[in-house]
Coordinates of C-alpha atoms and ligand atoms in Angstrom, one line a residue:
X1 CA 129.0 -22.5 21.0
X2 CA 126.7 -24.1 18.4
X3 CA 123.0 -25.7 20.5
X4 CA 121.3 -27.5 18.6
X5 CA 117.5 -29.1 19.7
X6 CA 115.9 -32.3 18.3
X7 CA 112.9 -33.6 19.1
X8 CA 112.7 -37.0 20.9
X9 CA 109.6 -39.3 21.6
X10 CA 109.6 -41.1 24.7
X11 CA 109.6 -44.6 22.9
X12 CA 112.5 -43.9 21.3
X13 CA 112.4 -42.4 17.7
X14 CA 114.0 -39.0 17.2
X15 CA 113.1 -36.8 14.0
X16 CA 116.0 -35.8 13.1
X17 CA 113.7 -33.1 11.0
X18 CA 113.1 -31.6 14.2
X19 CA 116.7 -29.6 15.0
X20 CA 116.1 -26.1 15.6
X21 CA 118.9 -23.5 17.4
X22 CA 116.0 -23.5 20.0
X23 CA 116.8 -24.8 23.6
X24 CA 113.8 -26.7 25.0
X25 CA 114.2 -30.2 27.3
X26 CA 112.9 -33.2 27.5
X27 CA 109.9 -33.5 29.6
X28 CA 111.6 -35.5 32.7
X29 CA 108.0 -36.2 33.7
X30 CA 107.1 -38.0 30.4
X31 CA 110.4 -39.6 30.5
X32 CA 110.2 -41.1 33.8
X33 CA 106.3 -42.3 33.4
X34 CA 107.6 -44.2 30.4
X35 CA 110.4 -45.7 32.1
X36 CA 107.8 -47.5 34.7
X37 CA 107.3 -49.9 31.8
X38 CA 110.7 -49.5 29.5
X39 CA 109.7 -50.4 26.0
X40 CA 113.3 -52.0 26.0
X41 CA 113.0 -56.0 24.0
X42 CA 115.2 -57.1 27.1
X43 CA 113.6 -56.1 30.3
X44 CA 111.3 -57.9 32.2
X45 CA 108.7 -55.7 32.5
X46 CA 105.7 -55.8 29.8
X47 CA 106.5 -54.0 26.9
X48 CA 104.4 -50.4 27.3
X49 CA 103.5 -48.2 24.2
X50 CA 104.8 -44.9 25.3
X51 CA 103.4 -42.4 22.6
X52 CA 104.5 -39.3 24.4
X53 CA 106.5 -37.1 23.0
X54 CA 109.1 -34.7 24.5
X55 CA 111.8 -32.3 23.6
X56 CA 115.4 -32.4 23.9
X57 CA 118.1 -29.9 24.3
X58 CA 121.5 -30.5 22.3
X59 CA 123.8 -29.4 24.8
X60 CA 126.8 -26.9 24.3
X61 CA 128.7 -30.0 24.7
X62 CA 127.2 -32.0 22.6
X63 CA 129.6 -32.8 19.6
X64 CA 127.5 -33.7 16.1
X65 CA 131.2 -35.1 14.1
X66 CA 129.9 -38.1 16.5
X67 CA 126.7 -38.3 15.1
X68 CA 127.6 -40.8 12.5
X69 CA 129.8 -42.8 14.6
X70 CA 127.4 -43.9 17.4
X71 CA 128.3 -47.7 18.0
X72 CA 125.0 -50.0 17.0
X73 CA 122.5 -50.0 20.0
X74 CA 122.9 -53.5 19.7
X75 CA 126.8 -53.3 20.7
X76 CA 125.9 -50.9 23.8
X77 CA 123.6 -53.3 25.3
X78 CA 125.3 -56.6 24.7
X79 CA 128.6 -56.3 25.7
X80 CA 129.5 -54.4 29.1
X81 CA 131.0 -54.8 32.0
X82 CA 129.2 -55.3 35.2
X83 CA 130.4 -57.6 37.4
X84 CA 127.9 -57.8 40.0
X85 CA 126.4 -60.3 37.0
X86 CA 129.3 -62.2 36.3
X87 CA 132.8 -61.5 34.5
X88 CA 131.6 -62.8 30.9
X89 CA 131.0 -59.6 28.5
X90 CA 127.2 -61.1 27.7
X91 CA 126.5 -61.5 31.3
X92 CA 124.9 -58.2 32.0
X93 CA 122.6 -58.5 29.6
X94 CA 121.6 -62.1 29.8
X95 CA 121.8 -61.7 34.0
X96 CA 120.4 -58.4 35.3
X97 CA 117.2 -58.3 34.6
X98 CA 117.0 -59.8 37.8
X99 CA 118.2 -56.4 39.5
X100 CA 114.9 -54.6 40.7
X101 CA 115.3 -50.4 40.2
X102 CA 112.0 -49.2 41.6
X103 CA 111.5 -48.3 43.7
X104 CA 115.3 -46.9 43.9
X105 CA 116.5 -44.4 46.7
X106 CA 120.1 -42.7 46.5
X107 CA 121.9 -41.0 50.0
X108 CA 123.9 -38.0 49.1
X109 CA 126.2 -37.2 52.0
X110 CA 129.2 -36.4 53.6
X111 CA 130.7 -33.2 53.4
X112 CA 127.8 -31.4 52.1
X113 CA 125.6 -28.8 54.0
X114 CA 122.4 -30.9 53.1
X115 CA 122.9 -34.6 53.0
X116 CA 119.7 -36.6 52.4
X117 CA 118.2 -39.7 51.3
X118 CA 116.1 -39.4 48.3
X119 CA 113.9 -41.3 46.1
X120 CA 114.8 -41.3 42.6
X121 CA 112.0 -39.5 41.5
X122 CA 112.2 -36.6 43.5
X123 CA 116.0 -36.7 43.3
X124 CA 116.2 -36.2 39.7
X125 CA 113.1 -33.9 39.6
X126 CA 113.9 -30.2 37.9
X127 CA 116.9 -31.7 36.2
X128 CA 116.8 -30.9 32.4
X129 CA 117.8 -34.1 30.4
X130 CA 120.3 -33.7 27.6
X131 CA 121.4 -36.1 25.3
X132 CA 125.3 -36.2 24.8
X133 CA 127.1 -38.9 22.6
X134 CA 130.1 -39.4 24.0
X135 CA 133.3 -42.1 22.9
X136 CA 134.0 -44.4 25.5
X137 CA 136.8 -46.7 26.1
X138 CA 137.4 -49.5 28.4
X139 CA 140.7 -50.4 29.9
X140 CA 140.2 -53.5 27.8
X141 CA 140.5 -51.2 24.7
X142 CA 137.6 -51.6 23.0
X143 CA 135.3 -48.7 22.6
X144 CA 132.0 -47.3 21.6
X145 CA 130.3 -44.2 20.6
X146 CA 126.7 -43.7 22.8
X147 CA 123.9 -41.2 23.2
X148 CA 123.8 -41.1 26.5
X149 CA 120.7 -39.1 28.3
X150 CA 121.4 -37.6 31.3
X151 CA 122.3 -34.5 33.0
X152 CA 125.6 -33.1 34.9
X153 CA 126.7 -34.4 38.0
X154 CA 127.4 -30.9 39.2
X155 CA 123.6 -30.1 38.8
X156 CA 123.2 -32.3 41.6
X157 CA 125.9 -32.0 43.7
X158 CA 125.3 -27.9 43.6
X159 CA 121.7 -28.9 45.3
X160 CA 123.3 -30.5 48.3
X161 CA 125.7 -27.9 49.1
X162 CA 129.2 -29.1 49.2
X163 CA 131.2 -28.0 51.5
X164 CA 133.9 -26.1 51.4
X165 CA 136.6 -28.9 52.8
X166 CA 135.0 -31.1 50.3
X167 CA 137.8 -32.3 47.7
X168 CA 137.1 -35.6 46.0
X169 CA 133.7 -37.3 45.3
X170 CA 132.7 -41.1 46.5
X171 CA 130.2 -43.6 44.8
X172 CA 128.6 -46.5 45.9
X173 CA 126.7 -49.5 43.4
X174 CA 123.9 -51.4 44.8
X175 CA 124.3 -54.2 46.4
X176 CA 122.0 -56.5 46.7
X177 CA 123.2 -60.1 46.5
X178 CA 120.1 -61.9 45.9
X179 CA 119.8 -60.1 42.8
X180 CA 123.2 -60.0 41.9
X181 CA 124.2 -63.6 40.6
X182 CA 128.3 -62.1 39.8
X183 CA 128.6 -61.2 43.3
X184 CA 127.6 -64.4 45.1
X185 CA 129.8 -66.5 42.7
X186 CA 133.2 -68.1 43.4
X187 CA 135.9 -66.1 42.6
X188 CA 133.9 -63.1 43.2
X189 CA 136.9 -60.4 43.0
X190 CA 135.9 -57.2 43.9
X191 CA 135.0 -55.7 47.3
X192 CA 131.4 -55.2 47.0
X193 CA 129.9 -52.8 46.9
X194 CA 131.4 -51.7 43.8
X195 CA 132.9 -47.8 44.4
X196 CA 134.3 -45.4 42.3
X197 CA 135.4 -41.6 42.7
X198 CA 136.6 -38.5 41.3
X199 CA 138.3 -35.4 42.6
X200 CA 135.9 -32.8 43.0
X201 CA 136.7 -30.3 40.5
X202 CA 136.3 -33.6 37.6
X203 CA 133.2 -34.4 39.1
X204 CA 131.9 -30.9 39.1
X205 CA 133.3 -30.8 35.1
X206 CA 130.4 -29.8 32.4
X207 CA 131.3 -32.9 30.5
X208 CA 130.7 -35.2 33.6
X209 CA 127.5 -36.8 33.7
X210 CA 124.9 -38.9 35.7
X211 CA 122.9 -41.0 32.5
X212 CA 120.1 -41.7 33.1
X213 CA 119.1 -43.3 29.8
X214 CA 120.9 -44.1 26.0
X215 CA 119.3 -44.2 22.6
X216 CA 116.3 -42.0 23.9
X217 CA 115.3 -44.8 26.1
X218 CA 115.9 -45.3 29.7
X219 CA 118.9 -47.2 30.6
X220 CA 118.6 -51.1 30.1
X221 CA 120.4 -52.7 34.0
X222 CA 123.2 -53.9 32.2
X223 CA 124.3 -50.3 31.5
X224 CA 123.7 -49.0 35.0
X225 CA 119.9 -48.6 35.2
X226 CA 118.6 -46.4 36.7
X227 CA 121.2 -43.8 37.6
X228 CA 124.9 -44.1 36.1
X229 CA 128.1 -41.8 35.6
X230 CA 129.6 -41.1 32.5
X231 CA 133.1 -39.6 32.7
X232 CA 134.2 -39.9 28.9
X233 CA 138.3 -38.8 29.2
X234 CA 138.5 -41.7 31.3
X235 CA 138.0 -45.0 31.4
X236 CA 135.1 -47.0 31.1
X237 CA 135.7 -48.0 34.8
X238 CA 135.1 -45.1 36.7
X239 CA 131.8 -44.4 35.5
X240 CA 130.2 -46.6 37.8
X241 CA 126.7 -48.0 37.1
X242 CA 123.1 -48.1 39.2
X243 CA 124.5 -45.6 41.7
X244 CA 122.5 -46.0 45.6
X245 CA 125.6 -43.3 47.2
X246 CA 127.3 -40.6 46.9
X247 CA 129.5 -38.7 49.1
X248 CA 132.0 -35.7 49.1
X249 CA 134.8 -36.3 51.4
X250 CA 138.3 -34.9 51.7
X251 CA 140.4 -38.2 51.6
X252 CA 140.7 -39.6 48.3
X253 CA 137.9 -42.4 48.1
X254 CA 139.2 -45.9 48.0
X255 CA 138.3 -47.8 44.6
X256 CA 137.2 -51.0 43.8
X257 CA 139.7 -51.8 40.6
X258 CA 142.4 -49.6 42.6
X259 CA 142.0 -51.7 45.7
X260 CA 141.9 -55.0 44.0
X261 CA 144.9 -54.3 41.5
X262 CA 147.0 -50.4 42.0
X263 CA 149.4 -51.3 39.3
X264 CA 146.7 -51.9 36.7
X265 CA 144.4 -49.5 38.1
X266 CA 144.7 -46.5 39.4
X267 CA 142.1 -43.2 40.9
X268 CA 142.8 -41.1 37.9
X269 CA 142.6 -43.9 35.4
X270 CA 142.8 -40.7 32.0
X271 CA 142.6 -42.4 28.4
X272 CA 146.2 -41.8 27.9
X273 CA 148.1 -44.0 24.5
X274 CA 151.4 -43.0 26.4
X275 CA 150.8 -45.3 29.3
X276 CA 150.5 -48.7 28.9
X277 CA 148.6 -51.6 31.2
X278 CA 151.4 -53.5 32.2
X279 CA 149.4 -56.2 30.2
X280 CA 148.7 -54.6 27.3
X281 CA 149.3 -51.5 25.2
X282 CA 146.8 -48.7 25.4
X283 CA 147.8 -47.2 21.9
X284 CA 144.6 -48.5 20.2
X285 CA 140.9 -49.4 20.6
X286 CA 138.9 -51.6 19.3
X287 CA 135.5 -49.3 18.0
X288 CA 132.6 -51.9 18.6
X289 CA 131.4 -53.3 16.7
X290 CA 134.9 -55.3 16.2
X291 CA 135.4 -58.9 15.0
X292 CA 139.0 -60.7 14.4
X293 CA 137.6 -60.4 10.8
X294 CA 136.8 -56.8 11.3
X295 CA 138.9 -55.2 13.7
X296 CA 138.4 -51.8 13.4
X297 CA 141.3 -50.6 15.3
X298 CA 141.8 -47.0 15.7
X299 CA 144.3 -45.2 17.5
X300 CA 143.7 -44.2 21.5
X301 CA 144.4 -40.7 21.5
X302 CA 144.6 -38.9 24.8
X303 CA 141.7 -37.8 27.1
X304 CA 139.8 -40.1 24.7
X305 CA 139.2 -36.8 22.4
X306 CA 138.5 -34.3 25.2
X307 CA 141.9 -33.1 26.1
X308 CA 141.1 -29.6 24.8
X309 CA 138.3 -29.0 27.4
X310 CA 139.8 -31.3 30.5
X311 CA 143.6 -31.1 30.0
X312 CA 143.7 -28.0 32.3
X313 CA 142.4 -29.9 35.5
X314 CA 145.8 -31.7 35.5
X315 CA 148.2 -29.1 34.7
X316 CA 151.7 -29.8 36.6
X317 CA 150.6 -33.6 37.5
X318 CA 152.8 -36.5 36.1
X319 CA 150.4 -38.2 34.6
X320 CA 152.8 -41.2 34.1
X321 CA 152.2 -41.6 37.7
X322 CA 149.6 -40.0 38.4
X323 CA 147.6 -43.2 36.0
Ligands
MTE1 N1 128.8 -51.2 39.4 C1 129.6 -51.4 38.4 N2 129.9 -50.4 37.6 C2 130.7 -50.5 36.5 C3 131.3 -51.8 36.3 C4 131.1 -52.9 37.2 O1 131.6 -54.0 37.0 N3 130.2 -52.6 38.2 N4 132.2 -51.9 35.2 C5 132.8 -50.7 34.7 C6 133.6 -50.9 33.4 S1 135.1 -51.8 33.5 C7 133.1 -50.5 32.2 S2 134.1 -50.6 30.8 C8 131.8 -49.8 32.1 C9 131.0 -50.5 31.0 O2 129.8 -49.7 30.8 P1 128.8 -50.3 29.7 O3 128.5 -51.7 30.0 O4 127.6 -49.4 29.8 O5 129.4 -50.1 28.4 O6 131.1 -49.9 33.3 C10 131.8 -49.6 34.5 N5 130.9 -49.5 35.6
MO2 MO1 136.2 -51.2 31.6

């Protein structure tokens, strides 16, 4: 399989002049000493010139036709869902800023041979970053295309020994109400903390990743800063943003849309055209950026595009009911 490498700086521009069949990483060091002070227009913290430079592995998975597609950064960062700032698409973005992500400590538990309670520095230390653009579709059908930085899930879980009883995999959001306006409001839906899961063979899937920044920046808070999952054959809902727990178990986890709403929502929650939400169809998307001038409606198709490479993990499930 094709690996390509580009060069990335830490503040952001990639030379695109720099892709060689070489694999060499991004220096997480130089990554992370950036991201004290993210250069990002929107966050609170002062603007920092970051002029080191790192390098960046394409991985196997990475899949260049997406190159030109990638949705404006603009889009990625403006509309989102994340509720613990309110229900409004701009909310994010206007709100959490107010969420504070150092320092930032993540518990890795249950049915794993070394559980432990780490700080985010060490936890990601020895990962090598990768940038992977990835479609992504929301329930609501609208979708994107984003570079995503991060690494796979399975890196980490592998490090804190699952166990071998071990069959689905729990997450946990922060929650921190006095930084969270969305969870403190009226009509406050969801069961806080927010929670997502996966079985454990998804979660231990190459194309499942923990982001930990998009656009060769760190992750603004509205898209999950510091430490989010990206699952892209599913929807946007299970990858579950600024991520404080995780925990292998043997009972499927209990979710936070599933809980709320089963019939709209349920664990396994695969792109799929064939099944609608009982409110709407699923058959297209709206690509951001999208206006009722300009659409730009394209057909769903299933696993969101990735059907060749995840497919298998559900051989002999109805996936009618198994949504
Ligand atoms: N903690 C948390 N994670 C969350 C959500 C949320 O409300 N809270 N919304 C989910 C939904 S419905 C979507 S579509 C994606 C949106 O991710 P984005 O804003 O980075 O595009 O985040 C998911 N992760
Ligand atoms: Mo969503």
């Amino acid at each position: 399989m094709q690996t390509m490498r580009r060069r990335i700086y830490t503040d952001g521009t990639i030379a695109s002049s720099e892709i060689t069949p070489e694999t060499v990483f991004l220096n997480r060091r130089a990554f992370i000493a950036a991201s004290a002070g993210s250069a990002w227009p929107w966050s609170a913290g002062a603007a920092q010139s970051a002029t080191d430079r790192a390098d960046l592995a394409y991985s196997p998975d990475f899949d260049s036709t997406l190159e030109a597609e990638k949705t404006p950064v603009e889009a990625v960062t403006s509309y989102n869902n994340f509720y613990e700032f309110g229900t409004d698409k701009s909310d994010p973005a206007r709100h959490a800023h107010a969420m504070t992500t150092d320092p930032w400590t993540v518990s890795v538990g249950g049915l794993v041979e070394k559980p432990g309670e780490l700080h985010l520095e060490d936890l990601l230390s020895g990962f090598d970053l990768e940038e992977r653009i990835y479609r992504f579709r929301c329930v609501e059908a609208w979708s994107m295309v984003v570079p995503w930085i991060g690494f796979p899930l399975s890196d980490l879980l592998r490090r804190f020994e699952p166990k071998s009883e071990g069959r689905f995999v729990e997450f946990k959001t922060l929650y921190r109400r006095s930084e969270m306006r969305g969870t403190r409001s009226f009509g406050s839906i969801i069961d806080w903390p927010y929670r997502e899961g996966l079985r454990l063979d998804e979660a231990m899937h190459p194309l499942t990743l923990l982001a930990v920044g998009l656009y060769g920046k760190t992750l603004p808070n509205q898209n999950g800063a510091p430490l989010r999952l990206v699952v892209p054959w599913k929807y946007g809902f299970k990858s579950i943003k600024s991520i404080v727990e995780i925990n292998v178990t043997d009972q499927q986890p209990a979710t936070s849309w599933q809980t709320l709403q089963s019939k709209e929502y349920g664990f396994y929650a695969n792109v799929n055209p064939d099944v609608d939400h009982p409110r709407w169809s699923q058959r297209f998307e709206r690509r951001l950026p999208s206006s009722i001038f300009k659409p730009n409606r394209v057909p769903t198709v299933p696993f969101n595009g990735y059907g060749e490479r995840v497919a298998g993990l559900y051989d002999g499930m109805d996936l009618r009911r198994f949504y």
